[in-house]
Coordinates of C-alpha atoms in Angstrom, one line a residue:
M24 CA 0.0 0.0 0.0
N25 CA 2.6 2.5 -1.1
Q26 CA 0.6 4.3 -3.7
G27 CA 0.9 7.7 -2.1
G28 CA -1.8 9.8 -0.5
G29 CA 0.2 11.6 2.2
R30 CA 0.2 11.4 6.0
L31 CA -2.8 13.7 6.4
A32 CA -5.1 11.7 4.1
G33 CA -3.9 8.4 5.7
A34 CA -4.5 9.6 9.2
Q35 CA -8.2 10.5 8.5
H36 CA -8.8 7.0 7.2
N37 CA -6.9 5.0 10.0
D38 CA -10.2 3.6 11.2
V39 CA -10.5 1.5 8.0
L40 CA -6.9 1.3 6.8
T41 CA -5.5 -0.3 9.9
V42 CA -8.4 -2.7 10.6
E43 CA -8.0 -6.4 9.9
P44 CA -11.4 -8.1 9.3
Q45 CA -12.0 -11.4 11.1
T46 CA -14.9 -12.8 9.0
D47 CA -15.9 -12.7 5.4
D48 CA -18.9 -10.5 6.2
E49 CA -16.6 -8.0 8.0
R50 CA -14.2 -8.1 5.0
E51 CA -17.0 -7.4 2.6
R52 CA -18.4 -4.5 4.6
L53 CA -14.9 -3.0 5.1
V54 CA -14.1 -3.2 1.4
E55 CA -17.4 -1.5 0.5
E56 CA -16.6 1.3 3.0
I57 CA -13.1 1.8 1.7
K58 CA -14.3 1.8 -1.8
R59 CA -17.0 4.4 -0.9
R60 CA -14.3 6.7 0.5
G61 CA -12.1 6.1 -2.5
N62 CA -14.9 7.1 -4.8
A63 CA -15.6 10.2 -2.7
A64 CA -11.9 11.2 -2.9
F65 CA -11.9 10.7 -6.6
K66 CA -15.0 12.9 -7.0
V67 CA -13.2 15.9 -5.4
R68 CA -10.0 15.1 -7.4
S69 CA -8.0 14.1 -4.4
L70 CA -6.4 11.4 -6.5
P71 CA -3.5 10.3 -4.3
E72 CA -6.0 9.7 -1.5
A73 CA -8.2 7.8 -3.8
V74 CA -5.3 5.6 -5.0
M75 CA -4.3 4.9 -1.4
L76 CA -7.8 3.8 -0.5
Y77 CA -8.3 1.7 -3.6
S78 CA -5.0 0.0 -3.0
R79 CA -6.0 -1.0 0.5
A80 CA -9.3 -2.3 -0.8
I81 CA -7.5 -4.4 -3.4
E82 CA -5.3 -5.9 -0.7
L83 CA -8.5 -7.1 1.0
H84 CA -10.4 -8.1 -2.1
P85 CA -8.0 -8.6 -5.1
K86 CA -10.7 -10.2 -7.3
M87 CA -13.1 -7.2 -7.2
I88 CA -12.6 -5.9 -10.7
A89 CA -14.2 -2.5 -10.0
L90 CA -11.3 -1.7 -7.6
W91 CA -8.6 -2.2 -10.3
S92 CA -10.7 -0.2 -12.7
N93 CA -11.2 2.7 -10.3
R94 CA -7.5 2.8 -9.4
S95 CA -6.5 2.7 -13.1
M96 CA -8.7 5.7 -13.6
A97 CA -7.2 7.6 -10.7
Q98 CA -3.7 6.7 -11.8
A99 CA -4.4 8.1 -15.3
G100 CA -5.8 11.2 -13.7
M101 CA -2.4 11.8 -12.1
G102 CA -0.5 11.2 -15.3
K103 CA 0.8 7.8 -14.1
F104 CA -0.2 6.1 -17.3
K105 CA 2.2 3.1 -16.8
E106 CA 0.6 2.2 -13.5
A107 CA -2.9 2.9 -15.0
K108 CA -2.1 0.4 -17.8
E109 CA -1.0 -2.3 -15.3
D110 CA -4.2 -1.9 -13.3
A111 CA -6.3 -2.1 -16.5
E112 CA -4.5 -5.3 -17.5
E113 CA -5.4 -6.8 -14.1
C114 CA -9.1 -6.0 -15.0
I115 CA -8.7 -7.9 -18.3
K116 CA -7.1 -10.9 -16.5
L117 CA -10.0 -11.0 -14.1
D118 CA -12.6 -10.8 -16.9
E119 CA -11.6 -10.8 -20.6
G120 CA -15.3 -10.1 -21.5
W121 CA -15.5 -6.9 -19.4
A122 CA -15.4 -4.0 -21.9
K123 CA -14.4 -1.4 -19.3
G124 CA -11.1 -3.1 -18.7
Y125 CA -10.1 -2.6 -22.4
Y126 CA -11.5 1.0 -22.2
R127 CA -9.2 1.8 -19.2
K128 CA -6.2 0.2 -20.9
A129 CA -6.9 2.2 -24.1
Q130 CA -7.0 5.5 -22.1
A131 CA -3.7 4.6 -20.4
C132 CA -2.0 3.6 -23.7
S133 CA -3.2 6.9 -25.2
G134 CA -1.5 8.7 -22.3
L135 CA 1.7 6.8 -23.1
K136 CA 1.3 7.8 -26.8
D137 CA 1.1 4.1 -27.7
F138 CA -1.8 4.9 -30.1
E139 CA -1.6 1.5 -31.9
A140 CA -2.2 -0.4 -28.7
A141 CA -5.0 2.1 -27.7
I142 CA -6.7 1.5 -31.1
N143 CA -6.6 -2.2 -30.6
C144 CA -8.2 -1.8 -27.1
Y145 CA -11.0 0.4 -28.3
E146 CA -11.7 -2.1 -31.1
N147 CA -12.0 -4.8 -28.4
V148 CA -14.5 -2.7 -26.5
L149 CA -16.6 -2.4 -29.6
K150 CA -16.4 -6.1 -30.3
I151 CA -18.0 -6.6 -26.8
E152 CA -20.3 -3.6 -26.9
P153 CA -20.9 -2.6 -30.5
N154 CA -23.2 0.3 -29.4
N155 CA -20.6 1.9 -27.1
T156 CA -20.6 5.5 -28.5
A157 CA -17.8 6.7 -26.2
A158 CA -15.4 4.0 -27.4
A159 CA -16.4 4.6 -31.0
R160 CA -15.7 8.4 -30.6
E161 CA -12.4 7.8 -28.8
L162 CA -11.3 5.3 -31.5
Q163 CA -11.8 7.8 -34.2
V164 CA -9.9 10.5 -32.2
T165 CA -7.1 8.0 -31.5
K166 CA -6.7 7.0 -35.1
E167 CA -6.3 10.6 -36.1
R168 CA -3.7 11.2 -33.4
H169 CA -1.9 8.0 -34.5
Q170 CA -1.9 9.2 -38.2
K171 CA -0.5 12.6 -37.1
Q172 CA 2.2 10.8 -35.1
K173 CA 3.2 8.7 -38.1
D174 CA 3.2 11.7 -40.4
E175 CA 5.5 13.6 -38.1
A176 CA 7.8 10.6 -37.9
D177 CA 8.0 10.3 -41.7
K178 CA 9.0 13.9 -42.1
Q179 CA 12.8 14.0 -42.2
P180 CA 13.6 17.7 -42.2
E181 CA 16.3 18.5 -44.6
Q182 CA 19.3 19.8 -42.9
E183 CA 20.0 23.0 -44.7
V184 CA 23.6 24.0 -44.5
E185 CA 23.8 27.7 -44.5
K186 CA 26.7 29.0 -46.5
L187 CA 28.8 31.3 -44.6
P188 CA 29.5 34.6 -46.4
E189 CA 32.9 34.7 -47.8
K190 CA 35.2 36.9 -45.9
S191 CA 36.1 39.9 -47.8
F192 CA 39.5 41.3 -47.3
V193 CA 40.0 45.0 -48.1
S194 CA 43.5 46.0 -48.8
K195 CA 44.6 49.5 -48.4
K196 CA 45.1 51.3 -51.5
I197 CA 47.6 54.1 -51.9
I198 CA 45.9 56.5 -54.1
T199 CA 48.0 58.9 -56.0
D200 CA 46.5 61.9 -57.6
S201 CA 48.3 64.1 -60.0
N202 CA 46.4 67.0 -58.4
E203 CA 47.6 65.9 -55.0
G204 CA 44.6 65.8 -52.6
K205 CA 41.3 67.6 -52.6
D206 CA 40.6 71.2 -53.2
A207 CA 40.4 73.7 -50.4
N208 CA 36.6 73.6 -50.1
S209 CA 36.7 69.8 -49.5
K210 CA 39.3 70.3 -46.7
D211 CA 37.1 72.9 -45.1
E212 CA 34.0 70.6 -45.2
S213 CA 36.1 67.8 -43.7
K214 CA 37.2 70.1 -40.9
T215 CA 33.6 71.2 -40.3
K216 CA 32.3 67.6 -40.0
K217 CA 35.0 66.7 -37.5
K218 CA 34.1 69.8 -35.5
E219 CA 30.4 69.0 -35.5
G220 CA 30.9 65.3 -35.0
D221 CA 29.2 62.4 -36.8
L222 CA 25.4 62.9 -36.1
S223 CA 24.6 59.3 -36.9
M224 CA 26.7 58.3 -33.9
R225 CA 24.4 60.3 -31.6
G226 CA 21.1 58.7 -32.7
Y227 CA 20.4 61.2 -35.5
R228 CA 20.1 60.7 -39.2
T229 CA 19.8 62.9 -42.2
L230 CA 16.7 62.6 -44.5
A231 CA 16.7 62.9 -48.2
D232 CA 15.7 66.5 -48.1
G233 CA 18.6 67.4 -45.9
R234 CA 16.6 67.6 -42.6
K235 CA 18.0 65.9 -39.6
T236 CA 15.9 63.7 -37.3
T237 CA 16.2 60.9 -34.7
F238 CA 16.3 57.3 -35.7
F239 CA 13.0 56.8 -33.7
N240 CA 11.1 59.2 -35.9
M241 CA 9.4 57.3 -38.8
E242 CA 8.8 59.4 -41.8
R243 CA 6.1 57.8 -44.1
T244 CA 6.4 58.0 -47.8
E245 CA 3.6 59.3 -50.0
E246 CA 2.9 55.7 -51.1
E247 CA 2.6 54.5 -47.5
L248 CA 0.3 57.4 -46.7
K249 CA -1.9 56.5 -49.6
L250 CA -2.1 52.9 -48.5
I251 CA -3.1 53.9 -44.9
G252 CA -5.8 56.2 -46.4
E253 CA -7.3 53.2 -48.2
N254 CA -7.3 51.0 -45.1
K255 CA -8.9 53.3 -42.6
P256 CA -11.2 51.5 -40.0
Q257 CA -14.7 51.2 -41.5
K258 CA -17.8 51.6 -39.4
L259 CA -19.9 48.4 -39.2
E260 CA -23.5 48.9 -40.4
S261 CA -26.1 48.0 -37.8
E262 CA -28.1 46.1 -40.4
T263 CA -25.4 43.4 -40.6
V264 CA -26.7 40.4 -38.7
F265 CA -25.2 37.0 -38.4
E266 CA -27.5 34.0 -38.1
G267 CA -26.0 31.4 -35.8
N268 CA -26.0 27.7 -36.6
A269 CA -27.5 25.5 -34.0
K270 CA -24.7 23.0 -34.5
E271 CA -22.0 25.5 -34.1
G272 CA -23.2 27.6 -31.1
S273 CA -25.0 30.8 -30.6
A274 CA -25.3 33.7 -33.1
W275 CA -22.3 35.6 -31.8
N276 CA -20.1 32.5 -32.2
V277 CA -19.8 32.5 -36.0
G278 CA -16.0 32.2 -35.7
G279 CA -16.4 28.7 -34.2
T280 CA -14.5 29.5 -31.1
F281 CA -15.1 27.6 -27.8
E282 CA -18.5 28.2 -26.3
E283 CA -20.2 26.4 -23.3
V284 CA -23.9 26.2 -22.6
D285 CA -24.9 25.5 -19.0
L286 CA -27.5 22.7 -18.8
N287 CA -27.5 22.2 -15.0
S288 CA -31.0 23.5 -14.3
W289 CA -32.6 21.3 -16.9
A290 CA -30.4 18.3 -16.0
T291 CA -31.2 18.3 -12.3
D292 CA -34.9 18.9 -12.7
K293 CA -35.2 16.2 -15.3
L294 CA -33.2 13.7 -13.2
R295 CA -35.5 14.2 -10.3
E296 CA -38.6 13.9 -12.5
L297 CA -37.6 10.6 -14.0
V298 CA -35.9 8.9 -11.1
E299 CA -38.6 9.8 -8.5
K300 CA -41.2 7.9 -10.6
T301 CA -39.2 4.6 -10.3
T302 CA -41.1 1.8 -8.6
C303 CA -41.1 -2.0 -8.7
K304 CA -42.7 -4.9 -6.9
V305 CA -41.1 -8.2 -5.7
E306 CA -43.1 -11.2 -4.5
E307 CA -41.8 -14.1 -2.4
N308 CA -43.8 -17.3 -2.0
G309 CA -44.8 -17.8 1.6
L310 CA -43.4 -14.5 2.7
G311 CA -45.3 -11.7 0.9
T312 CA -44.5 -8.8 -1.3
V313 CA -42.2 -5.8 -1.2
T314 CA -42.9 -2.7 -3.1
F315 CA -39.9 -0.5 -3.8
S316 CA -40.1 3.2 -4.7
V317 CA -38.0 6.3 -4.8
K318 CA -38.8 8.8 -2.1
K319 CA -36.4 11.5 -3.3
L320 CA -33.4 12.1 -5.4
D321 CA -31.2 14.4 -3.2
D322 CA -27.7 15.8 -2.7
I323 CA -27.0 16.2 -6.4
E324 CA -23.5 17.4 -7.1
G325 CA -21.8 18.0 -10.5
D326 CA -22.8 19.7 -13.7
A327 CA -24.0 19.2 -17.3
S328 CA -23.1 21.3 -20.3
K329 CA -23.0 21.5 -24.0
T330 CA -19.8 22.8 -25.7
F331 CA -19.0 24.0 -29.2
T332 CA -15.5 24.1 -30.6
R333 CA -14.6 24.7 -34.2
G334 CA -18.1 23.6 -35.3
E335 CA -18.1 20.4 -33.3
Q336 CA -20.6 19.9 -30.5
R337 CA -20.0 17.9 -27.4
K338 CA -22.3 17.1 -24.5
I339 CA -20.8 16.5 -21.0
F340 CA -22.3 15.5 -17.7
D341 CA -20.9 14.2 -14.4
F342 CA -23.0 13.9 -11.3
S343 CA -23.1 12.2 -7.9
F344 CA -26.3 11.9 -5.9
N345 CA -28.4 10.0 -3.4
V346 CA -31.5 8.0 -4.3
E347 CA -33.6 7.7 -1.1
W348 CA -35.5 4.4 -1.4
S349 CA -38.5 3.0 0.5
A350 CA -39.5 -0.7 0.7
K351 CA -43.0 -1.4 1.8
C352 CA -43.1 -5.0 3.1
E353 CA -46.5 -6.7 3.1
P354 CA -46.3 -10.1 4.7
T355 CA -48.9 -12.8 3.9
E356 CA -49.5 -12.8 7.6
G357 CA -48.8 -10.1 10.1
K358 CA -48.1 -6.4 10.1
E359 CA -46.8 -4.2 7.3
V360 CA -43.3 -2.9 7.7
D361 CA -41.7 0.1 6.0
I362 CA -37.9 0.1 5.5
S363 CA -35.9 2.9 4.0
G364 CA -32.3 3.7 3.0
V365 CA -30.1 5.3 0.4
L366 CA -28.4 4.3 -2.8
F367 CA -25.4 6.5 -3.3
Y368 CA -24.3 7.0 -7.0
P369 CA -20.7 8.3 -7.0
E370 CA -20.3 8.6 -10.8
F371 CA -23.2 9.2 -13.1
S372 CA -21.3 10.5 -16.2
G373 CA -21.0 10.2 -19.9
D374 CA -18.2 7.7 -19.6
A375 CA -20.1 5.5 -17.2
A376 CA -23.2 5.6 -19.4
A377 CA -21.2 4.8 -22.5
S378 CA -19.6 1.7 -20.9
G379 CA -22.9 0.0 -21.0
D380 CA -22.4 -1.4 -17.4
P381 CA -24.9 -0.8 -14.6
F382 CA -24.2 2.4 -12.8
E383 CA -22.2 1.9 -9.6
A384 CA -24.2 2.5 -6.4
E385 CA -23.5 1.9 -2.7
L386 CA -26.3 0.6 -0.6
R387 CA -27.0 2.2 2.8
W388 CA -29.8 1.1 5.2
S389 CA -31.6 2.7 8.0
R390 CA -33.2 0.5 10.6
R391 CA -32.0 -2.6 8.9
E392 CA -32.8 -4.7 11.9
S393 CA -36.5 -3.8 11.5
A394 CA -36.7 -5.6 8.1
G395 CA -36.8 -8.9 10.0
R396 CA -37.4 -11.8 7.6
F397 CA -37.7 -9.4 4.7
E398 CA -34.0 -8.4 5.1
K399 CA -32.8 -11.0 2.6
I400 CA -35.3 -10.1 -0.2
I401 CA -34.6 -6.4 0.2
A402 CA -30.9 -6.9 0.1
S403 CA -31.1 -9.1 -3.1
S404 CA -33.3 -6.5 -4.7
L405 CA -31.0 -3.6 -4.0
K406 CA -27.5 -5.0 -4.0
G407 CA -25.6 -5.4 -7.3
G408 CA -26.1 -3.8 -10.7
N409 CA -28.5 -6.5 -11.9
S410 CA -30.8 -6.5 -8.9
V411 CA -34.5 -5.8 -9.5
F412 CA -34.7 -2.3 -8.1
R413 CA -31.2 -1.2 -9.4
V414 CA -32.3 -2.2 -12.9
A415 CA -35.4 -0.1 -12.6
V416 CA -33.4 2.9 -11.5
D417 CA -30.9 2.4 -14.3
K418 CA -33.7 2.4 -16.8
S419 CA -34.8 5.8 -15.6
L420 CA -31.2 7.1 -15.7
R421 CA -30.6 5.9 -19.2
Q422 CA -33.9 7.5 -20.2
W423 CA -32.4 10.7 -18.9
V424 CA -29.2 10.1 -20.9
A425 CA -31.2 9.7 -24.1
L426 CA -33.1 13.0 -23.5
F427 CA -29.8 14.8 -22.7
N428 CA -28.2 13.6 -25.9
E429 CA -31.1 14.9 -27.9
R430 CA -30.9 18.4 -26.6

């Protein structure tokens, strides 16, 4: 457990990092708690802390594939792509049919600029999940980066050898003049120049018309003045209006520069509307029925947005939230019992949706002991991505994703 995290982060988790579970049940609960804390640390981008927690959880449960996947993601977030790749490869060893393992490895290979390996991994994702839009998009981007890498490698810049100017040697010439020297006027001018000194050495120069000025004074020619006159700033007419393209951003963004549209308000309202309608019923012979429903979707954190860059549109969302559930237990004989709790979703994002896997959630009970003989049926209906109630919630979440992508 030497993956970093710092003393301060370690100290606040001593209650789970230093505990050695005595039973399988204790081990399972401890791993779930450490994983929950790791996810929370990752959510706030405390990546060394997340890696430290995932590492401890892996020590306790090395066959839990989600732990390797999460640590790979955190390692990549810190730029430790070699370590991220190793963790992703552990995912693949545990389950060769798990698409997310190849997806994580592809991300790590891209970080290492091993685009050929990344392309191969994205293709493996699409073999397992042909409708994985995130993998298809990343595959195309990676192919373009790979081609650019090859083009740059193929270019062998010619080494141009600059010819050094030949040295010119000036020999002194002894000039003889039959008239011996210059006339008296020339001698007088020479004396005057010496007396006044060379103006060019003092930062002055002489113009064509004989005027003297500093080197910092720019005198424009008639041709230059004419050009400036033709290129004077022109006033924009108010009638000029640009019609924006919906695919390229708002009306002002006709240049195709970066633009972001905040969709948080719509996103959170629509999430509550869809998820809070979720309900399902489970029947158990000889025991009775349990009706599950969502009381409230609460503690939403994160954001959703639509961006435009150079004519390309991209939609991004990343949330965490609590789904407060209720289980109404109606026994064949006896009194009704109401049990409640929370499903915490640490990562509801575009990447998580694109993977095709059930969204990760952590089960929390309140008054678990009150469930009595219904405890087993409630647990099996809530625990695991393929449990009855979790499937119903996932259906509502994917309905939201579809509506978000249509906006």
